[in-house]
mmCIF file of C-alpha atoms and ligand atoms in Angstrom:
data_model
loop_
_atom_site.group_PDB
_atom_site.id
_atom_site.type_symbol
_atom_site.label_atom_id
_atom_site.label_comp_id
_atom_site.label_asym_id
_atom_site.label_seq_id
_atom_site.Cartn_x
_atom_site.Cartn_y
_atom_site.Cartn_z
ATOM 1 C CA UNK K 22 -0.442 2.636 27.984
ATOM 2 C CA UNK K 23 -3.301 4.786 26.387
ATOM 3 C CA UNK K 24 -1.579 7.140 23.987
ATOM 4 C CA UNK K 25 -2.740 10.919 23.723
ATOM 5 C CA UNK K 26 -2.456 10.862 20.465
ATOM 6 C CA UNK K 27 -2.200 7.345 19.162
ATOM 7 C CA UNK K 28 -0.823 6.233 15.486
ATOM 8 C CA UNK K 29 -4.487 5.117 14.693
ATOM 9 C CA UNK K 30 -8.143 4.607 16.187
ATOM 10 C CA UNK K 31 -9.551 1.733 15.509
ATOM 11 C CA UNK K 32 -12.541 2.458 17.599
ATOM 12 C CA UNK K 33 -13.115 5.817 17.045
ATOM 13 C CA UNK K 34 -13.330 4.990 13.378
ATOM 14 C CA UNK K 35 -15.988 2.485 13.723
ATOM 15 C CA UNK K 36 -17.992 4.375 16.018
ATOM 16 C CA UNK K 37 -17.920 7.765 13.491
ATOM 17 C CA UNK K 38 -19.068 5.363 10.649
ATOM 18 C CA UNK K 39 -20.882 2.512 13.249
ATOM 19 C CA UNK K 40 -24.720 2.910 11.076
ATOM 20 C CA UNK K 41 -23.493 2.753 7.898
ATOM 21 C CA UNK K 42 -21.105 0.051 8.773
ATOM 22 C CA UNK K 43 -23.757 -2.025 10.666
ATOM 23 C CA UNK K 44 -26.252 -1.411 7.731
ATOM 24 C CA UNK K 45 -23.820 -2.721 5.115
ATOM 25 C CA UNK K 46 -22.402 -6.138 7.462
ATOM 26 C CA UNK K 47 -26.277 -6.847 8.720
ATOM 27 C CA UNK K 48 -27.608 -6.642 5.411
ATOM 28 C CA UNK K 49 -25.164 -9.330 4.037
ATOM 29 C CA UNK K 50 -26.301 -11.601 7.451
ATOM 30 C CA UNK K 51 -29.995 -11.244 7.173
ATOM 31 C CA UNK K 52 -29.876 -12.117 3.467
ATOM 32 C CA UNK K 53 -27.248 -15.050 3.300
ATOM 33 C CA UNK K 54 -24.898 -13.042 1.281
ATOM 34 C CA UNK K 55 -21.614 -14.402 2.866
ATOM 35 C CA UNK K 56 -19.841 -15.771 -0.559
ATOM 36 C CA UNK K 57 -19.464 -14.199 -4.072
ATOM 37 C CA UNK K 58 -22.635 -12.275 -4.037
ATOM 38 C CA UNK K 59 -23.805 -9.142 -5.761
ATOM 39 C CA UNK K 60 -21.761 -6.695 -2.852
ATOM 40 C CA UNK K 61 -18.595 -8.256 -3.892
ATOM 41 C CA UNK K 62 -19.844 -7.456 -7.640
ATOM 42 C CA UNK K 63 -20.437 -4.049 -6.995
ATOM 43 C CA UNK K 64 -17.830 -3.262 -5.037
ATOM 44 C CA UNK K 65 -15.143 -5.085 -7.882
ATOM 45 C CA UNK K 66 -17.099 -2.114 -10.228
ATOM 46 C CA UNK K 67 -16.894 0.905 -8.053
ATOM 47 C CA UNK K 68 -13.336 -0.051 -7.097
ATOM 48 C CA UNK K 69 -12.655 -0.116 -11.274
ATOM 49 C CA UNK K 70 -13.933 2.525 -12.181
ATOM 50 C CA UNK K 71 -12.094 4.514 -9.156
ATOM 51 C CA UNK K 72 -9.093 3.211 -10.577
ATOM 52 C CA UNK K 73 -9.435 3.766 -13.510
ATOM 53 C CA UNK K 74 -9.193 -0.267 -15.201
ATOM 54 C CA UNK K 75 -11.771 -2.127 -17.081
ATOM 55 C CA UNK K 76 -11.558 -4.921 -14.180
ATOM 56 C CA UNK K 77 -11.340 -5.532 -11.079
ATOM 57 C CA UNK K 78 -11.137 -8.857 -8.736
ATOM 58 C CA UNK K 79 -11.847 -9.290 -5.234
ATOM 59 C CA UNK K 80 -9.292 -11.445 -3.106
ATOM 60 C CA UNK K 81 -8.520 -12.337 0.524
ATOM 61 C CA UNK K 82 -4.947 -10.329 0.499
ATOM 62 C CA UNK K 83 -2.942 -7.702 -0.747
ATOM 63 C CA UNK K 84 0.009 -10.730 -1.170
ATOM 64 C CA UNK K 85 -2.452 -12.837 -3.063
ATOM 65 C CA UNK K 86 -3.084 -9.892 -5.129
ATOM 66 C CA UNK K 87 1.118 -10.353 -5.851
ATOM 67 C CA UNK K 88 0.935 -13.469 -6.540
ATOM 68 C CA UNK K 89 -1.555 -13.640 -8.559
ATOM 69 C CA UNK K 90 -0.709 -10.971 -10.720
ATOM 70 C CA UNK K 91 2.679 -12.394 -11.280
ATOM 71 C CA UNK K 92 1.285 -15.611 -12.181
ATOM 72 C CA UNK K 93 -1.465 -14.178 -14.459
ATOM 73 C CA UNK K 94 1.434 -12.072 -16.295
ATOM 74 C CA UNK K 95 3.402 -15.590 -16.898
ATOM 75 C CA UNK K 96 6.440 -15.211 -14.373
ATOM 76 C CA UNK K 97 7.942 -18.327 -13.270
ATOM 77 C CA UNK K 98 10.827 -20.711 -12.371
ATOM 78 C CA UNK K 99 14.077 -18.493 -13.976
ATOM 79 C CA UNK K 100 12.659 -15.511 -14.523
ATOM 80 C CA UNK K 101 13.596 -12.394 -13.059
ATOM 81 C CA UNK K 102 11.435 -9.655 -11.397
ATOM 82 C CA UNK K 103 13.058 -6.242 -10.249
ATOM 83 C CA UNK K 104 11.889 -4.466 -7.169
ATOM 84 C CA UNK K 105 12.694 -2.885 -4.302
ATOM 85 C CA UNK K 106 14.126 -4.231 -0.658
ATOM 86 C CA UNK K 107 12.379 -0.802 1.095
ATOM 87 C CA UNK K 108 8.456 -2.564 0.835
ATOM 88 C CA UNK K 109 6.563 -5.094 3.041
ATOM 89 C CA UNK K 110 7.771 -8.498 2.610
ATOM 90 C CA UNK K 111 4.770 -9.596 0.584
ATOM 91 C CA UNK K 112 6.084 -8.148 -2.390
ATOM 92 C CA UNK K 113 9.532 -10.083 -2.523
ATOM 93 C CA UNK K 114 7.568 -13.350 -1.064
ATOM 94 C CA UNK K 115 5.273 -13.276 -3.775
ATOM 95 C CA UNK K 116 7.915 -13.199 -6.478
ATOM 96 C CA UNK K 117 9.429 -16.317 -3.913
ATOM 97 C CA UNK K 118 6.235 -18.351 -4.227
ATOM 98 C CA UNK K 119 6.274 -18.056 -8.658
ATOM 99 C CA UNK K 120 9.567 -19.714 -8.574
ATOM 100 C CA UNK K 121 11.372 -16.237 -9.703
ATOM 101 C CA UNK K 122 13.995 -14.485 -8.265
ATOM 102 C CA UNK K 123 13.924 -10.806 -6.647
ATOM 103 C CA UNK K 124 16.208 -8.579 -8.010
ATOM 104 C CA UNK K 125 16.349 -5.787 -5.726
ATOM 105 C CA UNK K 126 17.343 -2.403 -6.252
ATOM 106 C CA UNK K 127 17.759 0.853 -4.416
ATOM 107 C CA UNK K 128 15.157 3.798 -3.455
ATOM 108 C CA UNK K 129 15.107 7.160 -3.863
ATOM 109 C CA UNK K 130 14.750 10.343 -1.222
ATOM 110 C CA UNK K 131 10.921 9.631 -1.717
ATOM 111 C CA UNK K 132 11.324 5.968 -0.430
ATOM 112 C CA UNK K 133 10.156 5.053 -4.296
ATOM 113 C CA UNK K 134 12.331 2.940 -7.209
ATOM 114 C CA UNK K 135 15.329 4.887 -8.003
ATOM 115 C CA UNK K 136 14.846 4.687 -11.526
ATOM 116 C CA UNK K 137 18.316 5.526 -12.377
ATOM 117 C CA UNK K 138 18.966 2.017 -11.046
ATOM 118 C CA UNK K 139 16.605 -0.054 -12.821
ATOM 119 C CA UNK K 140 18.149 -0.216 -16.270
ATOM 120 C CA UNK K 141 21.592 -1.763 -14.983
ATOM 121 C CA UNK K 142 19.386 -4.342 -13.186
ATOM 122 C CA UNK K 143 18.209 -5.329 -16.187
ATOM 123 C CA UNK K 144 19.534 -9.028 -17.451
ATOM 124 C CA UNK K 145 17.683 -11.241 -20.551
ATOM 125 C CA UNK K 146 16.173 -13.112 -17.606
ATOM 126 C CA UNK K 147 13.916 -9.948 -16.525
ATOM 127 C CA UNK K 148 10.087 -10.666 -16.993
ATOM 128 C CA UNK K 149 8.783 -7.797 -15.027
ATOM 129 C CA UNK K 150 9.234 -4.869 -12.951
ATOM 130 C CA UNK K 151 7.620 -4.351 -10.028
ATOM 131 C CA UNK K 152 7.224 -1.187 -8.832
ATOM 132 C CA UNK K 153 5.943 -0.449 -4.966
ATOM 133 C CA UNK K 154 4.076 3.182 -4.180
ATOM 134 C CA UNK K 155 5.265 3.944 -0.852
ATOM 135 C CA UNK K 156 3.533 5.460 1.894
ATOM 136 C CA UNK K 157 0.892 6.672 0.012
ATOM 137 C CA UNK K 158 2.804 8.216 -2.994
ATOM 138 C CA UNK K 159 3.050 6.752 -6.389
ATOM 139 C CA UNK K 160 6.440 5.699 -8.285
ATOM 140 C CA UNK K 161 7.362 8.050 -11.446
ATOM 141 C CA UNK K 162 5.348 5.933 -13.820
ATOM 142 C CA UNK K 163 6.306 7.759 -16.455
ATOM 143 C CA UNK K 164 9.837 6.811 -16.649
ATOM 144 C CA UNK K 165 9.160 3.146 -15.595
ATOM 145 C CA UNK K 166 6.544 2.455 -18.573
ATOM 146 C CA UNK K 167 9.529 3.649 -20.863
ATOM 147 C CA UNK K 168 11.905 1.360 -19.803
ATOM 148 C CA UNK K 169 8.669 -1.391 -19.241
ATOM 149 C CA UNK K 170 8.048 -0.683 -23.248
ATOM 150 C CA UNK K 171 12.166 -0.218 -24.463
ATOM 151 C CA UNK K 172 12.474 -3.537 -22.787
ATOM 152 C CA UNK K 173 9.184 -5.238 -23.082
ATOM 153 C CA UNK K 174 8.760 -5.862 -19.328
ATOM 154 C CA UNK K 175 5.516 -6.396 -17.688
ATOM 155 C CA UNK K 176 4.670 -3.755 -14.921
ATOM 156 C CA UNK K 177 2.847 -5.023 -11.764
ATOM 157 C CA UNK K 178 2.094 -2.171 -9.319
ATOM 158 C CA UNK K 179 2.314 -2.646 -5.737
ATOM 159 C CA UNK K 180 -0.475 -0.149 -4.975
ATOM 160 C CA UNK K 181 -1.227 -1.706 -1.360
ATOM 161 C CA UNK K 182 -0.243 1.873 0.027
ATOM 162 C CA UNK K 183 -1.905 4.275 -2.470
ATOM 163 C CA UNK K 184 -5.204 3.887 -3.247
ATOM 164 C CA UNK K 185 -6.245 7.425 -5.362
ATOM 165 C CA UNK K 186 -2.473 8.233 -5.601
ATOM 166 C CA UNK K 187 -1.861 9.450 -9.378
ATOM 167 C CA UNK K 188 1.026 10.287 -11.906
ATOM 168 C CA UNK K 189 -0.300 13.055 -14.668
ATOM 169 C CA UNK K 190 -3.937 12.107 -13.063
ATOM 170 C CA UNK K 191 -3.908 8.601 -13.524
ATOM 171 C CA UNK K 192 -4.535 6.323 -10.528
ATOM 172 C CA UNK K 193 -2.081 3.960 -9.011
ATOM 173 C CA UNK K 194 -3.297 1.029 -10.311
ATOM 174 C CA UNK K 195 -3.880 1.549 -13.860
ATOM 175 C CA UNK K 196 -0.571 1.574 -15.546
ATOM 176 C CA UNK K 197 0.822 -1.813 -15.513
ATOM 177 C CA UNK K 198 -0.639 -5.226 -16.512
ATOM 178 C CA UNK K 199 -2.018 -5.092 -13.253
ATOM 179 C CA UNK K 200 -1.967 -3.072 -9.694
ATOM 180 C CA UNK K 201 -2.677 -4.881 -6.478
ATOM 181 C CA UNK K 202 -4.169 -3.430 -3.308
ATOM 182 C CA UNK K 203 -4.467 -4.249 0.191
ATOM 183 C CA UNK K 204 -7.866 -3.361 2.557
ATOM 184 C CA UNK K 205 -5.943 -4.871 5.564
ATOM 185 C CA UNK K 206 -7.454 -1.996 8.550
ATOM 186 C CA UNK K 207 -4.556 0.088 8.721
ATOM 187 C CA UNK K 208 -4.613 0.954 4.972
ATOM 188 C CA UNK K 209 -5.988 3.773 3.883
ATOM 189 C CA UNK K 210 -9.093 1.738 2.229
ATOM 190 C CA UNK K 211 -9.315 -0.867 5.141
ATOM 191 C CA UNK K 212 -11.758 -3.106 6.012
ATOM 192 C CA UNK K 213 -12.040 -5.362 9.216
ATOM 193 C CA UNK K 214 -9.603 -8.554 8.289
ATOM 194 C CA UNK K 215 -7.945 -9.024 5.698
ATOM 195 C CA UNK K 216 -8.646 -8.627 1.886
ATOM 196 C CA UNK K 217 -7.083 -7.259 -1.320
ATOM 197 C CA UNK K 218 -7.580 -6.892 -5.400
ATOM 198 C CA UNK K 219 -6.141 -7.002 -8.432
ATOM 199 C CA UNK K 220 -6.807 -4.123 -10.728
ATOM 200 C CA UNK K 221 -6.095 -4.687 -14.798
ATOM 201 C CA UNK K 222 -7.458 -3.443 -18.466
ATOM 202 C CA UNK K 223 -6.156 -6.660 -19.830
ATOM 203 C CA UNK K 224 -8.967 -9.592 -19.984
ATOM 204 C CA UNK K 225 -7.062 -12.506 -19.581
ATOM 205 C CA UNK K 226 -5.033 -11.199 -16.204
ATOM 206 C CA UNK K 227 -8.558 -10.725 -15.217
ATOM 207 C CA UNK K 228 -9.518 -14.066 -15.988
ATOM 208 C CA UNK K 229 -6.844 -15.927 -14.596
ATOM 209 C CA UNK K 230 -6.729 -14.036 -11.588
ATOM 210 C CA UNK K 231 -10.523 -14.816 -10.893
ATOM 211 C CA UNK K 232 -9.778 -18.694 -11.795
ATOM 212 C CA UNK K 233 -6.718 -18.830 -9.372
ATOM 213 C CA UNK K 234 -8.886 -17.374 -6.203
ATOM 214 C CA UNK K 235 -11.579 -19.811 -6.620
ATOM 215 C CA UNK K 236 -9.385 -23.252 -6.772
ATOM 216 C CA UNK K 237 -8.928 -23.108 -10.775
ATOM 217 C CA UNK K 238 -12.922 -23.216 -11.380
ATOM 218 C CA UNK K 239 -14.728 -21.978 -13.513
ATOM 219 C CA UNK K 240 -18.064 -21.254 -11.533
ATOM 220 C CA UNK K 241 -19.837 -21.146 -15.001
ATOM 221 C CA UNK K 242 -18.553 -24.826 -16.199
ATOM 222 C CA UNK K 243 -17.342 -26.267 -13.703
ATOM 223 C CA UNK K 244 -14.375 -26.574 -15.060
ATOM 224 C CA UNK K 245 -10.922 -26.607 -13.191
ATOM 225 C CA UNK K 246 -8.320 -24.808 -15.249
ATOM 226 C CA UNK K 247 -5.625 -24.411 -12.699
ATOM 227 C CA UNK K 248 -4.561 -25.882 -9.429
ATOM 228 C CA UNK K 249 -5.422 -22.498 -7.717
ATOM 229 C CA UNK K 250 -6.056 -21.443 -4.329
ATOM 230 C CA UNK K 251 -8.809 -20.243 -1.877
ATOM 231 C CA UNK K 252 -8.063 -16.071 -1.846
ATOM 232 C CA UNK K 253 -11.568 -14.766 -2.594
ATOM 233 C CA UNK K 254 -12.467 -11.332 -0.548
ATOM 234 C CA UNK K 255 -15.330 -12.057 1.971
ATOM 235 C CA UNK K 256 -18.728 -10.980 0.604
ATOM 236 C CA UNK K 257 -19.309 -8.928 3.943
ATOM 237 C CA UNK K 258 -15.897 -7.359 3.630
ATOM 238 C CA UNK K 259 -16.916 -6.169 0.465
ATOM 239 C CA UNK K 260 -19.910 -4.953 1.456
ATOM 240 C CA UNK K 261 -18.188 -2.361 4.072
ATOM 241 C CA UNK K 262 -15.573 -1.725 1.362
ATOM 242 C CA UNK K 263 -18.030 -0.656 -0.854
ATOM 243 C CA UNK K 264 -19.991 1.498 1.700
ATOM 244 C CA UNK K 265 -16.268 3.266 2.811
ATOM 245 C CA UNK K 266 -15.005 3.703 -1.249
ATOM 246 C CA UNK K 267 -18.418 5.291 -2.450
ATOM 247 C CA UNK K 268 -19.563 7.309 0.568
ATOM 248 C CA UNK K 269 -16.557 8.144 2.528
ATOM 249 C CA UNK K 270 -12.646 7.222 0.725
ATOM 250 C CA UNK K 271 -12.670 10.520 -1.510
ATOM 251 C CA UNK K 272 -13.347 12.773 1.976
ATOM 252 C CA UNK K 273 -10.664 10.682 3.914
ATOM 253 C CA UNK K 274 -7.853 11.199 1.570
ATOM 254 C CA UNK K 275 -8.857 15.043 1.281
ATOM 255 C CA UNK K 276 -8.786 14.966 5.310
ATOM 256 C CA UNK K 277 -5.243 13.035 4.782
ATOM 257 C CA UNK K 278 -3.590 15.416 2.469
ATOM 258 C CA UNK K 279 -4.701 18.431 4.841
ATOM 259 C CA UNK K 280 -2.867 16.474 8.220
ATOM 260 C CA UNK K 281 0.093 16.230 5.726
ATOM 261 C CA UNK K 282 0.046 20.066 4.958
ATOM 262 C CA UNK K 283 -0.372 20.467 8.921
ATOM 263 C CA UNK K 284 2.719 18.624 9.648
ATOM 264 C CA UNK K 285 4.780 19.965 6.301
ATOM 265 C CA UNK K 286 3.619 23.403 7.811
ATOM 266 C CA UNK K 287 4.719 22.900 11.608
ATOM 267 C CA UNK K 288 8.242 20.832 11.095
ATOM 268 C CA UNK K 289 8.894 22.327 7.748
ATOM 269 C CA UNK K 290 11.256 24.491 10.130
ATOM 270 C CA UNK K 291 12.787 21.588 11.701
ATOM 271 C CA UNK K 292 16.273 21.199 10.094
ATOM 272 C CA UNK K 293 17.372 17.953 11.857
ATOM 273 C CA UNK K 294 14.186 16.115 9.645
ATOM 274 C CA UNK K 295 13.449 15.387 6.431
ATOM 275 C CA UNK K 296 10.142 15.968 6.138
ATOM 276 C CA UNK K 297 7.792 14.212 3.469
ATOM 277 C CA UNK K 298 6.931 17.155 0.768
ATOM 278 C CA UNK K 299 8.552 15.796 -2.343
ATOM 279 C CA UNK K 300 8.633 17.794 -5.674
ATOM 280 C CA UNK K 301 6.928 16.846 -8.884
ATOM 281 C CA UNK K 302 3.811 18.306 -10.552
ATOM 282 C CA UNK K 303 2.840 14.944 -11.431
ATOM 283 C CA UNK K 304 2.427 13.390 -8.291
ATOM 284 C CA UNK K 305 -0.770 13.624 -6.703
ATOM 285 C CA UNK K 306 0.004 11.914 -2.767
ATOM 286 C CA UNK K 307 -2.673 10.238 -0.529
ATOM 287 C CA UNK K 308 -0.215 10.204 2.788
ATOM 288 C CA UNK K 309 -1.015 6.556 3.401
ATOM 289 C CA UNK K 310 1.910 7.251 5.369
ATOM 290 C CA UNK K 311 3.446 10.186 7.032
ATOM 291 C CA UNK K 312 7.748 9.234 7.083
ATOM 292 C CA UNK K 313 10.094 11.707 8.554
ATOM 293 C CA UNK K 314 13.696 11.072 8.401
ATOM 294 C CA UNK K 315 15.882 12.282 10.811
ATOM 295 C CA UNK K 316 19.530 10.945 12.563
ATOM 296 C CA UNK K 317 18.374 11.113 15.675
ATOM 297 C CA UNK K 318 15.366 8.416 15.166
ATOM 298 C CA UNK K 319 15.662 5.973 18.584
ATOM 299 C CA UNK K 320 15.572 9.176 20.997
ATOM 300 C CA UNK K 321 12.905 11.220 18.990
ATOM 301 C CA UNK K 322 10.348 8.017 18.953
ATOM 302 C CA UNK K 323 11.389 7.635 23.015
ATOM 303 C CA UNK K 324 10.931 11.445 23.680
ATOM 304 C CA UNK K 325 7.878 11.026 21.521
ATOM 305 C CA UNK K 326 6.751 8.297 23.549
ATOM 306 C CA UNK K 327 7.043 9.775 26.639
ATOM 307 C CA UNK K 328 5.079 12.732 25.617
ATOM 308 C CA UNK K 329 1.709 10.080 24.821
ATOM 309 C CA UNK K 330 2.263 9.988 20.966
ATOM 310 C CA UNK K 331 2.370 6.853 19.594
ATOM 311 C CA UNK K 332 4.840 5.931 15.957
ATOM 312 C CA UNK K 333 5.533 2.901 14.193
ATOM 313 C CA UNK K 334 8.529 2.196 12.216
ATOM 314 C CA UNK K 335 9.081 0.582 9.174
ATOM 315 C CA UNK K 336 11.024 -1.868 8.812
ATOM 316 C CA UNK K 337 13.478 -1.481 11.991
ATOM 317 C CA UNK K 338 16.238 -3.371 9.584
ATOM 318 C CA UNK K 339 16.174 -4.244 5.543
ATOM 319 C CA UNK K 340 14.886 -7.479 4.643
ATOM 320 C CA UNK K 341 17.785 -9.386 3.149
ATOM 321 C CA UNK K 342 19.008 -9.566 6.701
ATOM 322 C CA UNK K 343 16.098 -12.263 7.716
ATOM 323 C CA UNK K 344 18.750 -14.809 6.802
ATOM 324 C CA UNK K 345 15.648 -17.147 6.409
ATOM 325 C CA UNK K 346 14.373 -15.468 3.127
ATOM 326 C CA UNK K 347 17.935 -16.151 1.328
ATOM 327 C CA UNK K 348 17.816 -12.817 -0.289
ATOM 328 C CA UNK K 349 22.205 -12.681 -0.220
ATOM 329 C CA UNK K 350 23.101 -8.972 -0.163
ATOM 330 C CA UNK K 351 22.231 -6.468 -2.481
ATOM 331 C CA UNK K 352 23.799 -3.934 -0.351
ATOM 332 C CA UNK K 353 21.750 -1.184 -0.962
ATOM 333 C CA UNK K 354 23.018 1.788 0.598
ATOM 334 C CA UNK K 355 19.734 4.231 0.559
ATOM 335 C CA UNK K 356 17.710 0.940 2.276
ATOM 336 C CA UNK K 357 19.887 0.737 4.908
ATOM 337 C CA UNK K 358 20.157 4.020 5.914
ATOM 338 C CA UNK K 359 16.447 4.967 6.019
ATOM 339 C CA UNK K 360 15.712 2.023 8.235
ATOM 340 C CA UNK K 361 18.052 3.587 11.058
ATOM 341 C CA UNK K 362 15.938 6.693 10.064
ATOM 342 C CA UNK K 363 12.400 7.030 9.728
ATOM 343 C CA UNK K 364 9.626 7.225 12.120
ATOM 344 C CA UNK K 365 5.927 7.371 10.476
ATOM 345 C CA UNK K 366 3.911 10.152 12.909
ATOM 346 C CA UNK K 367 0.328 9.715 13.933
ATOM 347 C CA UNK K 368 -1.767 9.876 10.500
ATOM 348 C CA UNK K 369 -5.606 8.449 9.790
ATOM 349 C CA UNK K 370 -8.648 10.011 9.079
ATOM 350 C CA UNK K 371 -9.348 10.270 12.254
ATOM 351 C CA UNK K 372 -6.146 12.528 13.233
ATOM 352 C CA UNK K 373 -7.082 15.798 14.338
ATOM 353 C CA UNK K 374 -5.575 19.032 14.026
ATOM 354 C CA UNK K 375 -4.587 19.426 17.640
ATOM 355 C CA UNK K 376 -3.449 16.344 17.758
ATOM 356 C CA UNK K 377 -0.775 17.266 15.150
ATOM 357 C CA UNK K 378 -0.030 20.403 17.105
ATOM 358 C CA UNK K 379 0.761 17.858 19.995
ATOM 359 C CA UNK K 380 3.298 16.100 17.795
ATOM 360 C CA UNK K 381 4.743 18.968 16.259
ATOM 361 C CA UNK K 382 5.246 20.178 19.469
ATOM 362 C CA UNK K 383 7.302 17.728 20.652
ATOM 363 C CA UNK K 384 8.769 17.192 17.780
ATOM 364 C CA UNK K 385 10.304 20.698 18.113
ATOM 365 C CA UNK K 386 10.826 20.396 22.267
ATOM 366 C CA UNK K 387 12.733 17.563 21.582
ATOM 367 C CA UNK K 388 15.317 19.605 18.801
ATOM 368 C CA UNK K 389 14.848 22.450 21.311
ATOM 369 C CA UNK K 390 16.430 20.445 24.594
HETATM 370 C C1 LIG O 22 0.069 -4.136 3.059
HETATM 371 C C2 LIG O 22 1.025 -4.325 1.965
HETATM 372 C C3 LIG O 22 1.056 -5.487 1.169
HETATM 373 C C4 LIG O 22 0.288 -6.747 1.421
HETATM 374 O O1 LIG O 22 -0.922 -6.648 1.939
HETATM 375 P P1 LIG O 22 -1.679 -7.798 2.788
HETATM 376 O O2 LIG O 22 -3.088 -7.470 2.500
HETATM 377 O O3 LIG O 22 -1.294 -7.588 4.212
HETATM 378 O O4 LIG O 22 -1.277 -9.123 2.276
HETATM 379 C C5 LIG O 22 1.934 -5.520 0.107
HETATM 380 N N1 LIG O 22 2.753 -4.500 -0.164
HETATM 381 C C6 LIG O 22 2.768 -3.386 0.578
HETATM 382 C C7 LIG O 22 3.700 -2.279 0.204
HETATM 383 C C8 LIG O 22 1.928 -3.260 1.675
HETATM 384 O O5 LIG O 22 1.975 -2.152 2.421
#
């Protein structure tokens, strides 16, 4: 069915940026510049600097971007890593693949770490926490870089869902040893397949993380250093990442925050929802995301459906119960619940004002029936 107002556009984003999109993909054809070439170089430098890092490497995935950050930072076979269930699987599969166990703890109203939690999940096998910013809003950095330094922990961000998203002005991203992203479409810095990065001050994660995508070489020696993997990001894909982060990324998360302020503004009324306008000064929130929370989930999304707009849920039911992943049960109370309860509205750059008027709308017939 074609949706009146559907969750995103694929189409009608390429056409709105179709010349400088072309420009950027045929430029990389014409010249041969389909592996490791200067767009990937550039774009590893604008994406830095954004950031706010010394470094940053290119890579095929947002989950190699995991696991290679974890490796780079040491963790291995017995070593703990604490996290949260209420994330994409990549996270907790990436901690799988170093031979270390998840330890996974609860969220908070904000679908973030509760850090109240993380210092009891502390044991002397902890190597790292790993923090995951949610829906496009960053986890309170400040408290987890105390208990990172009180227990000399390693912080890897899961920044996959909040490119420009800042604590006290500093980017998601920059805290840790290193923060990985995702440019799979549908994120808010997409491109058209898959790709990812690894952000980091530190040299060596650099380093490592650069062997480990290109098979363990060393492209200057010739040297193989590792037995590593093949997770570099496409040349081309870089090339429209690089055109979207310097000409168009600061507009779309403006254009992001002011559908989030249309929707806080037309269901901030709606008493049945929990709407997603946290407090904090700090926080600066890029909507990656728009999560309401509500009991009545299953009918809303149907009555929702029915009226043409189109919502996704994440995740329909928390991961430890994939009995394939092993993950036992951590029982997590605040997990649970929110998967019987959130519905993520229509949000892109391309969403419209009137088409959030059409989903508050019937957001409100629906508590109105
Ligand atoms: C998208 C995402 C990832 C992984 O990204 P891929 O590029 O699909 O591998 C990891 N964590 C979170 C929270 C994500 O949303």
């Amino acid at each position: 069915m074609a949706y009146k107002v559907p969750f995103v556009d694929a189409r009608k984003h390429y056409a709105t940026y179709k010349k400088e999109i072309d420009g950027a993909i045929i430029g990389c054809l014409e010249n041969g510049d389909l592996i490791y070439r200067q767009q990937l170089k550039t774009f590893e430098e604008n994406l830095a600097s954004f950031v706010g890092t010394k470094y940053a490497v290119g890579l095929n995935s947002g989950y190699h971007a995991l696991h290679f950050s974890l490796l780079a930072a040491g963790i291995g076979p017995g070593d703990e890593v604490i996290t949260v269930a209420h994330t994409f699987v990549a996270t907790i599969s990436a901690i799988v693949h170093c031979g270390a166990k998840p330890v996974l703890v609860d969220v908070g109203r904000d679908y973030n770490i509760n850090c109240d939690l993380v210092e009891k999940a502390i044991t002397s096998k902890t190597k790292a926490l790993l923090p995951v910013h949610l829906n496009g809003r960053i986890s309170d950095m400040g408290r987890i870089m105390k208990i990172a330094e009180k227990y000399k922990l390693a912080v890897i961000e899961d920044s996959a869902q909040a490119l420009g998203a800042a604590f006290d002005g500093k980017r998601a991203g920059s805290f840790g040893a290193a923060g990985c992203f995702s440019f799979y479409p549908f994120k808010i810095l997409g491109c058209f397949g898959d790709g990812g990065a690894v952000t980091t001050n530190d040299p060596a994660i650099a380093r490592a993380v650069s062997l480990l995508r290109f098979n363990g070489e060393d492209r200057e020696t010739g040297e193989y250093h590792y037995h590593g993997y093949t997770a570099l990001l496409d040349n081309v894909q870089a090339a429209v990442l690089n055109v979207k982060l310097t000409q168009f990324f600061p507009k779309w998360v403006e254009h992001r925050r002011k559908v989030a302020a249309l929707y806080h503004e037309g269901l901030r009324g709606v008493k049945q929802i929990q709407i997603p306008d946290f407090p904090g000064k700090s926080f600066h929130d890029v909507f990656q995301n728009y999560v309401i929370r509500t009991a009545d989930r299953d009918a809303l999304r149907t009555h929702l459906k029915s009226t043409g707009v189109e919502t996704l849920v994440h995740w329909m039911k928390p991961v430890w119960e994939h009995k394939a992943l092993g993950l036992g049960n951590p029982a997590l109370p605040e997990t649970a619940a929110i998967c019987k309860e959130v519905i993520s509205l229509p949000m892109s750059a391309e969403t419209t004002p009137e088409q959030v008027e059409t989903v508050v709308n019937a957001i409100k017939d629906f508590y109105k029936r």
